[in-house]
Short mmCIF file of C-alpha atoms and ligand atoms in Angstrom, two decimals:
data_model
loop_
_atom_site.label_atom_id
_atom_site.label_comp_id
_atom_site.label_asym_id
_atom_site.label_seq_id
_atom_site.Cartn_x
_atom_site.Cartn_y
_atom_site.Cartn_z
CA MET M 14 -71.02 26.34 42.95
CA SER M 15 -69.78 22.76 42.91
CA ILE M 16 -66.70 21.84 40.90
CA ARG M 17 -68.82 19.46 38.87
CA LEU M 18 -71.16 22.27 37.78
CA ARG M 19 -68.26 24.62 37.19
CA LEU M 20 -66.58 22.07 34.92
CA LEU M 21 -69.81 21.45 33.05
CA LEU M 22 -70.29 25.17 32.49
CA SER M 23 -66.71 25.71 31.39
CA TYR M 24 -66.90 22.87 28.88
CA THR M 25 -70.20 24.12 27.55
CA ALA M 26 -68.84 27.64 27.25
CA MET M 27 -65.76 26.33 25.49
CA LEU M 28 -67.82 24.41 22.97
CA LEU M 29 -70.20 27.29 22.39
CA ILE M 30 -67.32 29.68 21.77
CA THR M 31 -65.74 27.19 19.37
CA VAL M 32 -68.98 26.85 17.42
CA ILE M 33 -69.54 30.62 17.33
CA LEU M 34 -65.99 31.26 16.17
CA PHE M 35 -66.34 28.54 13.56
CA VAL M 36 -69.56 30.01 12.19
CA ALA M 37 -68.10 33.50 12.24
CA ALA M 38 -65.04 32.30 10.36
CA VAL M 39 -67.17 30.56 7.73
CA PHE M 40 -69.28 33.70 7.34
CA LEU M 41 -66.24 35.94 6.97
CA ILE M 42 -64.69 33.62 4.41
CA ALA M 43 -67.97 33.53 2.50
CA VAL M 44 -68.15 37.32 2.46
CA ALA M 45 -64.54 37.54 1.38
CA VAL M 46 -65.04 35.03 -1.44
CA THR M 47 -68.38 36.14 -2.82
CA GLY M 48 -68.36 39.76 -1.78
CA ASP M 49 -72.14 40.10 -1.55
CA VAL M 50 -73.43 37.44 0.77
CA ARG M 51 -75.43 39.08 3.50
CA HIS M 52 -76.67 35.95 5.19
CA VAL M 53 -75.04 32.66 5.77
CA ARG M 54 -78.29 31.13 4.55
CA ASP M 55 -77.74 32.84 1.20
CA LEU M 56 -74.36 31.28 0.92
CA TYR M 57 -75.90 27.91 1.49
CA THR M 58 -78.84 28.20 -0.88
CA SER M 59 -77.04 30.12 -3.61
CA ARG M 60 -73.96 27.98 -3.60
CA TYR M 61 -74.72 26.85 -7.13
CA ALA M 62 -76.20 30.14 -8.24
CA VAL M 63 -73.03 31.95 -7.45
CA MET M 64 -70.81 29.30 -8.88
CA PRO M 65 -69.58 31.04 -12.01
CA LEU M 66 -70.58 29.55 -15.37
CA THR M 67 -67.93 28.48 -17.78
CA GLU M 68 -67.38 30.71 -20.75
CA PRO M 69 -69.20 28.57 -23.37
CA GLU M 70 -72.17 28.11 -21.05
CA GLU M 71 -72.25 31.85 -20.45
CA THR M 72 -72.18 32.87 -24.11
CA VAL M 73 -74.59 30.15 -25.25
CA SER M 74 -77.09 31.02 -22.51
CA VAL M 75 -76.88 34.73 -23.34
CA GLU M 76 -77.39 33.99 -27.06
CA THR M 77 -80.32 31.65 -26.48
CA LYS M 78 -81.91 34.19 -24.17
CA PHE M 79 -81.57 36.83 -26.85
CA LEU M 80 -83.04 34.48 -29.47
CA GLY M 81 -85.82 33.51 -27.06
CA LYS M 82 -86.90 37.10 -27.00
CA SER M 83 -86.30 38.02 -30.63
CA ASP M 84 -86.55 34.86 -32.76
CA PRO M 85 -87.68 31.82 -30.74
CA GLU M 86 -88.33 29.77 -33.91
CA GLN M 87 -84.61 29.54 -34.54
CA LEU M 88 -84.29 27.53 -31.31
CA LEU M 89 -86.21 24.75 -33.09
CA ASP M 90 -83.64 24.58 -35.89
CA ALA M 91 -81.67 21.37 -35.51
CA ALA M 92 -78.59 22.60 -37.42
CA PHE M 93 -78.36 25.67 -35.22
CA LEU M 94 -78.76 23.62 -32.06
CA ARG M 95 -76.01 21.21 -33.16
CA GLU M 96 -73.72 24.16 -33.64
CA LEU M 97 -74.45 25.29 -30.05
CA GLU M 98 -73.84 21.75 -28.83
CA GLN M 99 -70.43 21.73 -30.44
CA ARG M 100 -69.52 24.87 -28.53
CA LEU M 101 -70.74 23.39 -25.27
CA ALA M 102 -69.08 19.99 -25.72
CA PRO M 103 -65.65 20.98 -24.26
CA VAL M 104 -67.24 21.79 -20.87
CA GLN M 105 -69.44 18.64 -20.84
CA ALA M 106 -72.59 20.74 -21.15
CA GLY M 107 -75.51 20.32 -23.53
CA ILE M 108 -78.65 22.04 -24.70
CA LEU M 109 -82.30 21.09 -24.21
CA VAL M 110 -85.35 22.74 -25.78
CA ARG M 111 -88.80 22.17 -24.37
CA LYS M 112 -91.87 22.99 -26.39
CA GLY M 113 -95.18 22.63 -24.57
CA SER M 114 -94.88 19.52 -22.41
CA GLU M 115 -92.58 17.76 -24.88
CA ILE M 116 -88.82 17.83 -25.16
CA HIS M 117 -88.21 19.14 -28.67
CA HIS M 118 -84.47 18.62 -28.58
CA ALA M 119 -81.91 17.32 -26.15
CA THR M 120 -78.18 16.69 -26.44
CA PRO M 121 -77.64 12.91 -26.15
CA MET M 122 -76.04 13.23 -22.70
CA LEU M 123 -79.24 14.88 -21.45
CA GLN M 124 -81.53 12.21 -22.85
CA VAL M 125 -82.05 10.43 -19.57
CA PRO M 126 -85.23 8.82 -18.32
CA GLY M 127 -87.50 11.06 -16.26
CA MET M 128 -85.98 14.26 -17.59
CA LYS M 129 -89.24 15.49 -18.98
CA ALA M 130 -91.01 15.20 -15.64
CA ALA M 131 -88.13 16.75 -13.77
CA LEU M 132 -88.05 19.95 -15.81
CA PRO M 133 -89.41 22.95 -13.91
CA PRO M 134 -92.73 24.36 -15.16
CA TYR M 135 -92.97 27.46 -17.28
CA GLU M 136 -92.29 30.56 -15.27
CA PHE M 137 -93.40 33.99 -16.31
CA GLY M 138 -90.76 36.67 -15.88
CA ASN M 139 -87.81 34.27 -15.69
CA LEU M 140 -86.94 34.91 -12.07
CA HIS M 141 -85.32 31.60 -11.16
CA VAL M 142 -83.04 30.98 -14.06
CA ARG M 143 -80.44 28.84 -12.35
CA ASP M 144 -80.99 25.70 -10.30
CA ILE M 145 -80.44 22.02 -10.08
CA LEU M 146 -82.83 19.25 -10.96
CA GLU M 147 -82.77 15.64 -10.03
CA THR M 148 -83.94 12.65 -11.97
CA GLU M 149 -83.43 9.09 -10.87
CA GLY M 150 -80.46 9.86 -8.66
CA ARG M 151 -78.64 12.00 -11.23
CA PHE M 152 -78.23 15.74 -10.83
CA PHE M 153 -78.14 18.39 -13.53
CA SER M 154 -77.42 22.08 -13.09
CA TYR M 155 -78.96 24.41 -15.63
CA VAL M 156 -79.46 27.96 -16.87
CA LYS M 157 -82.86 28.34 -18.49
CA PHE M 158 -84.89 30.85 -20.32
CA ASP M 159 -88.67 30.41 -20.58
CA LEU M 160 -90.35 31.79 -23.69
CA HIS M 161 -93.31 31.62 -26.02
CA PHE M 162 -92.89 30.14 -29.46
CA ALA M 163 -94.54 31.69 -32.51
CA ASP M 164 -97.60 29.44 -32.12
CA LYS M 165 -97.99 30.71 -28.54
CA THR M 166 -96.95 27.43 -26.93
CA GLU M 167 -94.91 27.85 -23.78
CA GLY M 168 -91.42 26.49 -23.81
CA GLY M 169 -87.92 26.92 -22.54
CA VAL M 170 -84.33 26.58 -23.51
CA TYR M 171 -81.85 25.00 -21.08
CA VAL M 172 -78.07 25.03 -21.04
CA MET M 173 -77.48 22.02 -18.81
CA LYS M 174 -74.75 19.80 -17.47
CA GLU M 175 -74.54 16.90 -15.12
CA VAL M 176 -73.08 17.57 -11.68
CA SER M 177 -71.65 15.23 -9.08
CA PRO M 178 -74.40 13.71 -6.95
CA TYR M 179 -72.20 14.02 -3.90
CA ALA M 180 -72.08 17.78 -4.02
CA GLU M 181 -75.85 17.88 -4.18
CA LEU M 182 -76.17 15.25 -1.50
CA THR M 183 -73.93 17.30 0.74
CA ARG M 184 -76.05 20.33 0.00
CA SER M 185 -79.25 18.57 1.00
CA LEU M 186 -77.67 16.83 3.95
CA LEU M 187 -75.86 19.89 5.27
CA PRO M 188 -78.50 20.74 7.92
CA VAL M 189 -78.45 17.13 9.09
CA LEU M 190 -74.65 17.18 9.19
CA ILE M 191 -74.57 20.37 11.21
CA LEU M 192 -77.14 18.94 13.56
CA PHE M 193 -75.05 15.80 13.86
CA LEU M 194 -71.95 17.86 14.54
CA LEU M 195 -73.73 19.75 17.31
CA LEU M 196 -74.95 16.49 18.73
CA MET M 197 -71.40 15.15 18.68
CA LEU M 198 -70.19 18.27 20.44
CA ALA M 199 -72.85 17.87 23.10
CA LEU M 200 -71.95 14.21 23.51
CA MET M 201 -68.28 15.10 23.69
CA ASN M 202 -69.10 17.64 26.34
CA GLY M 203 -70.93 15.03 28.35
CA LEU M 204 -68.13 12.51 27.93
CA LEU M 205 -65.39 14.97 28.94
CA ASN M 206 -67.41 16.04 31.90
CA PHE M 207 -67.91 12.44 32.93
CA LEU M 208 -64.23 11.57 32.55
CA VAL M 209 -63.01 14.62 34.43
CA SER M 210 -65.53 14.23 37.18
CA ARG M 211 -64.56 10.60 37.48
CA SER M 212 -60.90 11.48 37.90
CA ILE M 213 -61.39 14.52 40.15
CA ILE M 214 -64.77 14.61 41.81
CA ARG M 215 -65.01 10.98 42.79
CA PRO M 216 -61.62 10.79 44.53
CA LEU M 217 -62.50 14.06 46.25
CA TYR M 218 -65.72 12.54 47.52
CA ARG M 219 -63.77 9.51 48.71
CA LEU M 220 -61.40 11.80 50.58
CA LYS M 221 -64.33 13.63 52.09
CA THR M 222 -65.78 10.36 53.37
CA ALA M 223 -62.37 9.38 54.70
CA THR M 224 -62.03 12.69 56.53
CA GLU M 225 -65.41 12.22 58.11
CA GLN M 226 -64.42 8.73 59.22
CA ILE M 227 -61.21 10.08 60.77
CA ARG M 228 -63.18 12.87 62.44
CA ASP M 229 -65.40 10.22 64.01
CA GLY M 230 -62.33 8.41 65.33
CA GLU M 231 -62.58 5.56 62.83
CA LEU M 232 -59.02 4.80 61.66
CA ASP M 233 -59.25 1.18 60.53
CA PHE M 234 -59.69 1.61 56.80
CA HIS M 235 -57.66 2.16 53.71
CA ILE M 236 -57.79 5.23 51.51
CA GLU M 237 -57.60 4.09 47.92
CA GLN M 238 -55.04 5.88 45.83
CA SER M 239 -56.24 7.04 42.42
CA GLY M 240 -53.33 7.39 40.05
CA ARG M 241 -50.19 9.46 40.34
CA ASP M 242 -51.69 12.88 39.69
CA GLU M 243 -52.19 15.64 42.25
CA ILE M 244 -55.35 14.02 43.55
CA GLY M 245 -53.52 10.70 43.83
CA GLN M 246 -50.75 12.41 45.79
CA LEU M 247 -53.31 14.03 48.03
CA SER M 248 -54.90 10.64 48.67
CA GLN M 249 -51.48 9.19 49.45
CA ALA M 250 -50.79 12.02 51.89
CA PHE M 251 -54.15 11.36 53.51
CA GLU M 252 -53.40 7.67 53.78
CA ASP M 253 -50.02 8.43 55.38
CA MET M 254 -51.72 10.78 57.81
CA ARG M 255 -54.26 8.13 58.70
CA LYS M 256 -51.52 5.57 59.36
CA LYS M 257 -49.53 7.99 61.53
CA LEU M 258 -52.65 8.94 63.42
CA LYS M 259 -53.53 5.32 63.97
CA GLU M 260 -50.03 4.55 65.21
CA SER M 261 -50.07 7.44 67.63
CA VAL M 262 -53.52 6.52 68.92
CA GLU M 263 -52.40 2.93 69.43
CA LEU M 264 -49.23 4.10 71.19
CA GLN M 265 -51.35 6.29 73.42
CA LEU M 266 -53.58 3.35 74.27
CA GLN M 267 -50.53 1.22 74.98
CA TYR M 268 -49.15 3.89 77.33
CA GLU M 269 -52.48 4.12 79.04
CA GLU M 270 -52.57 0.35 79.43
CA ASN M 271 -49.02 0.31 80.82
CA ARG M 272 -49.82 3.04 83.27
CA LYS M 273 -52.85 1.16 84.58
CA GLU M 274 -50.86 -2.03 84.92
CA LEU M 275 -48.06 -0.17 86.67
CA ILE M 276 -50.41 1.31 89.24
CA SER M 277 -52.09 -2.03 89.82
CA ASN M 278 -48.71 -3.77 90.26
CA ILE M 279 -47.37 -1.13 92.62
CA SER M 280 -50.54 -1.23 94.69
CA HIS M 281 -50.36 -5.00 94.89
CA ASP M 282 -46.66 -5.12 95.77
CA LEU M 283 -47.05 -2.53 98.50
CA LYS M 284 -50.33 -3.81 99.83
CA THR M 285 -49.14 -7.39 100.42
CA PRO M 286 -46.34 -6.69 102.91
CA ILE M 287 -48.36 -3.96 104.63
CA THR M 288 -51.20 -6.39 105.19
CA SER M 289 -48.92 -8.94 106.79
CA ILE M 290 -47.18 -6.29 108.91
CA LEU M 291 -50.59 -5.18 110.15
CA GLY M 292 -51.43 -8.83 110.86
CA TYR M 293 -48.32 -9.35 113.00
CA VAL M 294 -48.83 -6.06 114.87
CA GLU M 295 -52.38 -7.13 115.60
CA GLY M 296 -51.04 -10.50 116.87
CA ILE M 297 -48.67 -8.76 119.25
CA ARG M 298 -51.42 -6.45 120.48
CA ASP M 299 -53.86 -9.29 121.04
CA GLY M 300 -51.25 -11.15 123.02
CA VAL M 301 -50.84 -14.02 120.56
CA ALA M 302 -47.07 -13.57 120.90
CA ASP M 303 -47.08 -14.48 124.51
CA THR M 304 -43.50 -15.66 124.88
CA PRO M 305 -40.38 -13.55 124.35
CA GLU M 306 -39.28 -15.96 121.56
CA LYS M 307 -42.56 -15.55 119.71
CA LEU M 308 -42.46 -11.81 120.10
CA GLU M 309 -38.91 -11.79 118.77
CA LYS M 310 -40.05 -13.86 115.77
CA TYR M 311 -42.97 -11.51 115.05
CA LEU M 312 -40.80 -8.43 115.28
CA ASP M 313 -38.23 -10.08 112.99
CA THR M 314 -40.86 -10.73 110.37
CA ILE M 315 -42.20 -7.21 110.63
CA ALA M 316 -38.69 -5.82 110.21
CA ARG M 317 -38.04 -8.11 107.20
CA LYS M 318 -41.28 -7.09 105.50
CA ALA M 319 -40.60 -3.42 106.15
CA LYS M 320 -37.09 -3.79 104.75
CA GLY M 321 -38.47 -5.49 101.65
CA MET M 322 -40.91 -2.67 101.19
CA ASP M 323 -38.18 -0.13 101.66
CA GLN M 324 -36.14 -1.90 99.03
CA LEU M 325 -39.10 -2.06 96.67
CA ILE M 326 -39.75 1.64 97.08
CA ASP M 327 -36.08 2.34 96.45
CA GLU M 328 -36.17 0.29 93.27
CA LEU M 329 -39.37 1.93 92.18
CA PHE M 330 -37.88 5.34 92.81
CA LEU M 331 -34.73 4.44 90.91
CA PHE M 332 -36.73 3.02 88.04
CA SER M 333 -39.02 5.99 87.76
CA ARG M 334 -36.08 8.41 87.85
CA LEU M 335 -34.39 6.40 85.09
CA ASP M 336 -37.66 6.28 83.19
CA LEU M 337 -38.09 10.02 83.41
CA GLY M 338 -34.45 10.57 82.49
CA LYS M 339 -33.92 12.43 85.74
CA LEU M 340 -31.05 10.37 87.07
CA PRO M 341 -27.71 11.99 86.24
CA PHE M 342 -25.04 9.74 84.75
CA THR M 343 -21.37 10.46 85.27
CA PHE M 344 -19.59 8.75 82.41
CA GLU M 345 -15.92 8.02 82.56
CA ARG M 346 -13.46 6.01 80.50
CA LEU M 347 -13.37 2.62 82.17
CA ASP M 348 -11.05 -0.32 81.59
CA ILE M 349 -13.84 -2.87 81.53
CA GLY M 350 -11.43 -5.81 82.08
CA ARG M 351 -10.09 -4.38 85.31
CA PHE M 352 -13.52 -3.27 86.42
CA LEU M 353 -14.92 -6.78 85.99
CA GLU M 354 -11.94 -8.38 87.70
CA ASP M 355 -12.41 -6.13 90.72
CA TYR M 356 -16.12 -6.81 90.80
CA VAL M 357 -15.69 -10.57 90.54
CA SER M 358 -13.07 -10.78 93.30
CA GLU M 359 -15.35 -8.77 95.58
CA LEU M 360 -18.25 -11.02 94.76
CA ARG M 361 -16.15 -14.15 95.28
CA PHE M 362 -15.24 -12.90 98.73
CA ASP M 363 -18.90 -12.22 99.62
CA LEU M 364 -20.19 -15.55 98.34
CA GLU M 365 -17.43 -17.78 99.63
CA GLU M 366 -19.40 -19.10 102.59
CA LYS M 367 -22.63 -19.54 100.57
CA ASN M 368 -21.13 -22.34 98.52
CA VAL M 369 -21.26 -20.40 95.24
CA THR M 370 -18.49 -20.69 92.64
CA VAL M 371 -17.69 -17.46 90.82
CA GLU M 372 -15.62 -17.69 87.64
CA PHE M 373 -14.13 -15.07 85.35
CA GLU M 374 -12.70 -15.63 81.93
CA ARG M 375 -11.38 -13.11 79.44
CA GLN M 376 -11.96 -14.66 76.04
CA GLY M 377 -9.62 -14.28 73.14
CA SER M 378 -6.69 -13.35 75.39
CA ALA M 379 -5.66 -15.91 77.98
CA VAL M 380 -2.83 -13.61 79.05
CA SER M 381 -5.21 -10.93 80.14
CA ALA M 382 -2.99 -9.89 83.01
CA ALA M 383 -0.01 -9.23 80.74
CA PRO M 384 0.82 -5.56 80.66
CA SER M 385 1.07 -5.60 76.86
CA THR M 386 -2.68 -6.21 76.46
CA PRO M 387 -4.24 -2.86 75.64
CA PRO M 388 -7.11 -2.01 77.98
CA ALA M 389 -10.62 -2.35 76.53
CA LEU M 390 -12.14 1.02 77.29
CA VAL M 391 -15.82 1.82 77.57
CA LEU M 392 -17.57 5.02 78.49
CA ALA M 393 -19.52 4.09 81.61
CA ASP M 394 -20.98 5.21 84.90
CA ARG M 395 -19.18 2.98 87.41
CA ASP M 396 -21.94 2.85 90.05
CA LYS M 397 -24.73 2.26 87.57
CA LEU M 398 -22.82 -0.50 85.85
CA ARG M 399 -22.29 -2.19 89.25
CA ARG M 400 -26.03 -1.91 89.76
CA VAL M 401 -26.63 -3.77 86.49
CA LEU M 402 -24.25 -6.57 87.48
CA ALA M 403 -25.74 -6.72 90.98
CA ASN M 404 -29.27 -7.09 89.63
CA VAL M 405 -28.23 -9.89 87.27
CA VAL M 406 -26.20 -11.69 89.95
CA ASP M 407 -29.07 -11.25 92.38
CA ASN M 408 -31.36 -13.15 90.01
CA SER M 409 -28.76 -15.88 89.43
CA LEU M 410 -28.55 -16.48 93.15
CA LYS M 411 -32.22 -16.04 93.95
CA TYR M 412 -33.63 -18.38 91.32
CA ASN M 413 -30.88 -21.01 91.50
CA ASP M 414 -32.21 -24.26 92.94
CA LYS M 415 -29.01 -26.34 92.62
CA PRO M 416 -26.91 -27.24 95.68
CA GLU M 417 -23.68 -26.30 93.86
CA LYS M 418 -24.37 -22.81 92.56
CA ARG M 419 -22.12 -21.32 89.93
CA ILE M 420 -21.91 -17.88 88.34
CA SER M 421 -19.56 -17.41 85.38
CA PHE M 422 -18.44 -14.08 83.99
CA SER M 423 -16.85 -13.85 80.61
CA LEU M 424 -15.52 -10.84 78.77
CA GLN M 425 -14.96 -10.76 75.05
CA VAL M 426 -13.35 -7.73 73.45
CA ASP M 427 -14.31 -7.14 69.80
CA THR M 428 -13.30 -4.34 67.50
CA GLY M 429 -16.10 -1.94 68.26
CA GLN M 430 -17.63 -3.36 71.42
CA VAL M 431 -17.17 -5.48 74.49
CA ARG M 432 -19.41 -8.41 75.35
CA ILE M 433 -20.01 -9.35 78.96
CA GLU M 434 -21.76 -12.64 79.61
CA ILE M 435 -23.04 -13.65 83.03
CA SER M 436 -24.30 -17.20 83.15
CA ASP M 437 -25.57 -19.40 85.94
CA ASN M 438 -26.47 -23.07 86.41
CA GLY M 439 -30.00 -22.24 87.59
CA PRO M 440 -33.37 -23.49 86.35
CA GLY M 441 -33.45 -21.35 83.21
CA ILE M 442 -36.34 -19.21 82.06
CA ASP M 443 -39.56 -20.43 80.49
CA PRO M 444 -39.32 -19.60 76.74
CA ARG M 445 -42.79 -18.08 76.94
CA ALA M 446 -41.57 -15.60 79.56
CA MET M 447 -38.39 -14.81 77.66
CA PRO M 448 -39.64 -11.83 75.60
CA ASN M 449 -40.93 -10.06 78.72
CA ILE M 450 -38.30 -10.43 81.39
CA PHE M 451 -36.88 -6.97 80.70
CA ASP M 452 -40.32 -5.38 81.11
CA ARG M 453 -40.97 -3.49 84.30
CA PHE M 454 -42.77 -5.50 86.98
CA TYR M 455 -42.59 -8.62 84.89
CA ARG M 456 -41.99 -11.82 86.77
CA ALA M 457 -42.05 -15.22 85.15
CA GLU M 458 -43.88 -16.50 88.17
CA GLN M 459 -47.18 -14.65 88.16
CA SER M 460 -48.36 -14.95 91.77
CA ARG M 461 -46.19 -11.97 92.75
CA SER M 462 -45.39 -13.63 96.03
CA THR M 463 -42.58 -11.82 97.80
CA ASP M 464 -41.08 -15.13 98.91
CA THR M 465 -40.26 -16.39 95.41
CA GLY M 466 -39.18 -13.21 93.70
CA GLY M 467 -38.59 -9.53 93.81
CA SER M 468 -40.35 -6.54 92.36
CA GLY M 469 -39.86 -7.51 88.72
CA LEU M 470 -37.91 -4.30 88.31
CA GLY M 471 -34.37 -5.71 88.48
CA LEU M 472 -33.87 -6.45 84.77
CA ALA M 473 -35.96 -3.44 83.71
CA ILE M 474 -33.59 -1.19 85.67
CA ALA M 475 -30.59 -3.02 84.18
CA LYS M 476 -31.96 -2.46 80.69
CA GLN M 477 -32.58 1.23 81.32
CA ILE M 478 -29.00 1.69 82.47
CA VAL M 479 -27.48 -0.32 79.60
CA ASP M 480 -29.62 1.63 77.12
CA GLU M 481 -28.28 4.84 78.60
CA HIS M 482 -24.79 3.46 77.86
CA ARG M 483 -25.85 2.85 74.25
CA GLY M 484 -25.40 -0.85 74.82
CA THR M 485 -27.67 -3.88 74.54
CA ILE M 486 -28.81 -6.49 77.04
CA LYS M 487 -30.25 -9.85 76.10
CA ALA M 488 -30.97 -13.15 77.75
CA SER M 489 -30.65 -16.71 76.57
CA SER M 490 -31.57 -19.75 78.52
CA ILE M 491 -31.76 -23.52 78.42
CA ALA M 492 -34.46 -24.97 80.64
CA GLY M 493 -32.96 -26.84 83.57
CA GLU M 494 -29.39 -25.89 82.67
CA GLY M 495 -29.12 -22.22 83.26
CA THR M 496 -29.51 -18.68 82.10
CA ALA M 497 -27.06 -16.34 80.40
CA ILE M 498 -27.39 -12.58 80.29
CA LEU M 499 -25.38 -10.93 77.51
CA ILE M 500 -24.46 -7.27 77.75
CA THR M 501 -22.66 -5.38 75.00
CA LEU M 502 -21.14 -1.95 75.42
CA PRO M 503 -19.52 0.19 72.74
CA ARG M 504 -15.75 0.59 73.01
CA VAL M 505 -14.04 3.96 72.98
CA GLU M 506 -10.56 4.86 71.80
CA GLY M 507 -7.89 6.58 73.82
CA ALA M 508 -6.11 6.31 77.15
CA GLU M 509 -7.82 5.53 80.39
CA ALA M 510 -9.08 8.62 82.16
N1 ADP H 626 -31.02 -16.15 86.36
C1 ADP H 626 -32.34 -16.39 86.26
N2 ADP H 626 -32.82 -17.64 86.37
C2 ADP H 626 -34.13 -17.87 86.26
N3 ADP H 626 -35.08 -16.93 86.05
C3 ADP H 626 -34.66 -15.67 85.94
C4 ADP H 626 -33.28 -15.32 86.02
N4 ADP H 626 -33.17 -13.98 85.83
C5 ADP H 626 -34.41 -13.52 85.67
N5 ADP H 626 -35.33 -14.50 85.72
C6 ADP H 626 -36.77 -14.35 85.53
O1 ADP H 626 -37.02 -13.06 85.04
C7 ADP H 626 -37.95 -12.36 85.85
C8 ADP H 626 -37.58 -10.89 85.90
O2 ADP H 626 -36.43 -10.64 86.61
P1 ADP H 626 -36.26 -9.31 87.39
O3 ADP H 626 -36.60 -8.21 86.48
O4 ADP H 626 -34.92 -9.27 88.02
O5 ADP H 626 -37.40 -9.38 88.47
P2 ADP H 626 -37.38 -10.05 89.88
O6 ADP H 626 -37.64 -8.95 90.82
O7 ADP H 626 -38.52 -11.05 89.85
O8 ADP H 626 -36.07 -10.70 90.08
C9 ADP H 626 -37.85 -13.04 87.19
O9 ADP H 626 -39.06 -12.95 87.86
C10 ADP H 626 -37.51 -14.47 86.83
O10 ADP H 626 -38.71 -15.18 86.58
MG1 MG H 627 -34.33 -9.56 90.02
#
């Protein structure tokens, strides 16, 4: 059974029970009040009949009834009737005597137009002695006694008083009112059902549609939230789930894309040198290298290409081990100032003949060599950190097109971290390439020629290592003036290990 139907049934049942209880209560009260009502219908029709008469009405009607049987002529005596009227006056009742079709006597308050026509006809046996009559919108309740006068004309004597028209109106309209009430209940039922189904069923249907969409792999939509109630919370949870799912699917796609690109790049970077090696080998075989000098040159090239490939495979291997988190790091407390000084003096020695200036500056403390300067300690893997510096320096040398090459190191020690900046006077990096240079295999120059660049893994490896040190690595560059690579590493407290 659907929730909609269940709600409808429960509302209907609720209303029915209410109505039944209401009717039962009314019936019980009626029985309790009147003592002898066997049907609710009786209560309704005999409402006036059971309404007790006032004392004067009671006695006057009993007396007139007695006279009607024993001495009807006395009911035509005006003096006697006036005396009865006086007794009835305190309860606003009067007396009316009908003889034949004429009104023989009526208390002034009963002398209203149409009264004669409204009087009930003579009734043998006097069964219906109490009722209400209406004339021109006014209502009168009466107790009557029908009789025969001495001259055999039929007549009647009425003890009568005016009643509120509203009571009578209510009495006549009661069935309509009850019908109206039932109609209202039914309408209410419909309205409640509509409102509830709007707030429960509709959002549920929306969720159902959403689930079907998700099942079919469609994730680009928005699940509308309906209010803050339980259904609203459910919708919100669904929406969150959809977002998470979408994110994870997109991430998956991104991974897939990366993997494809990686394979294509590796294939390309391995294929190119192999092809040329094969070319040179072929040349030697075919006797193109017919002089010892040529042969030497061919073999040189083959060796160079093979070395490049070896290097590429090494880098690839290193990168993939870093990527998989399989490369062990041996961290130690390192005085970064001394470490850099050592590295720079080594580098200076290596590059002396190549006309490259190597500078080192420790910012914020010109007296860096003074023994009082506390060492700036970082937790680092010595060899891996050298690898980072080597990769950066390698780029600075490789891409530098100036005759006077310069590489400047600077170290700045802050409270919580150290900042190492390595800048060169090279050509700088195209701003469009800037966001990608730390990506694996990315090279600003897209031809992937081995003559103008490396594997595109150098900075990616550097970033992996710096990340492992919980540091950051960034690049800034001015076109034509140079590039600066900024590395930050967190400082640690305590003595050097
Ligand atoms: N000092 C630099 N000067 C100019 N361009 C640089 C410099 N460092 C890096 N780049 C650019 O960033 C790209 C990525 O560097 P890297 O990851 O080391 O790969 P590659 O193997 O090409 O050197 C390089 O291809 C180069 O275009
Ligand atoms: Mg490089």
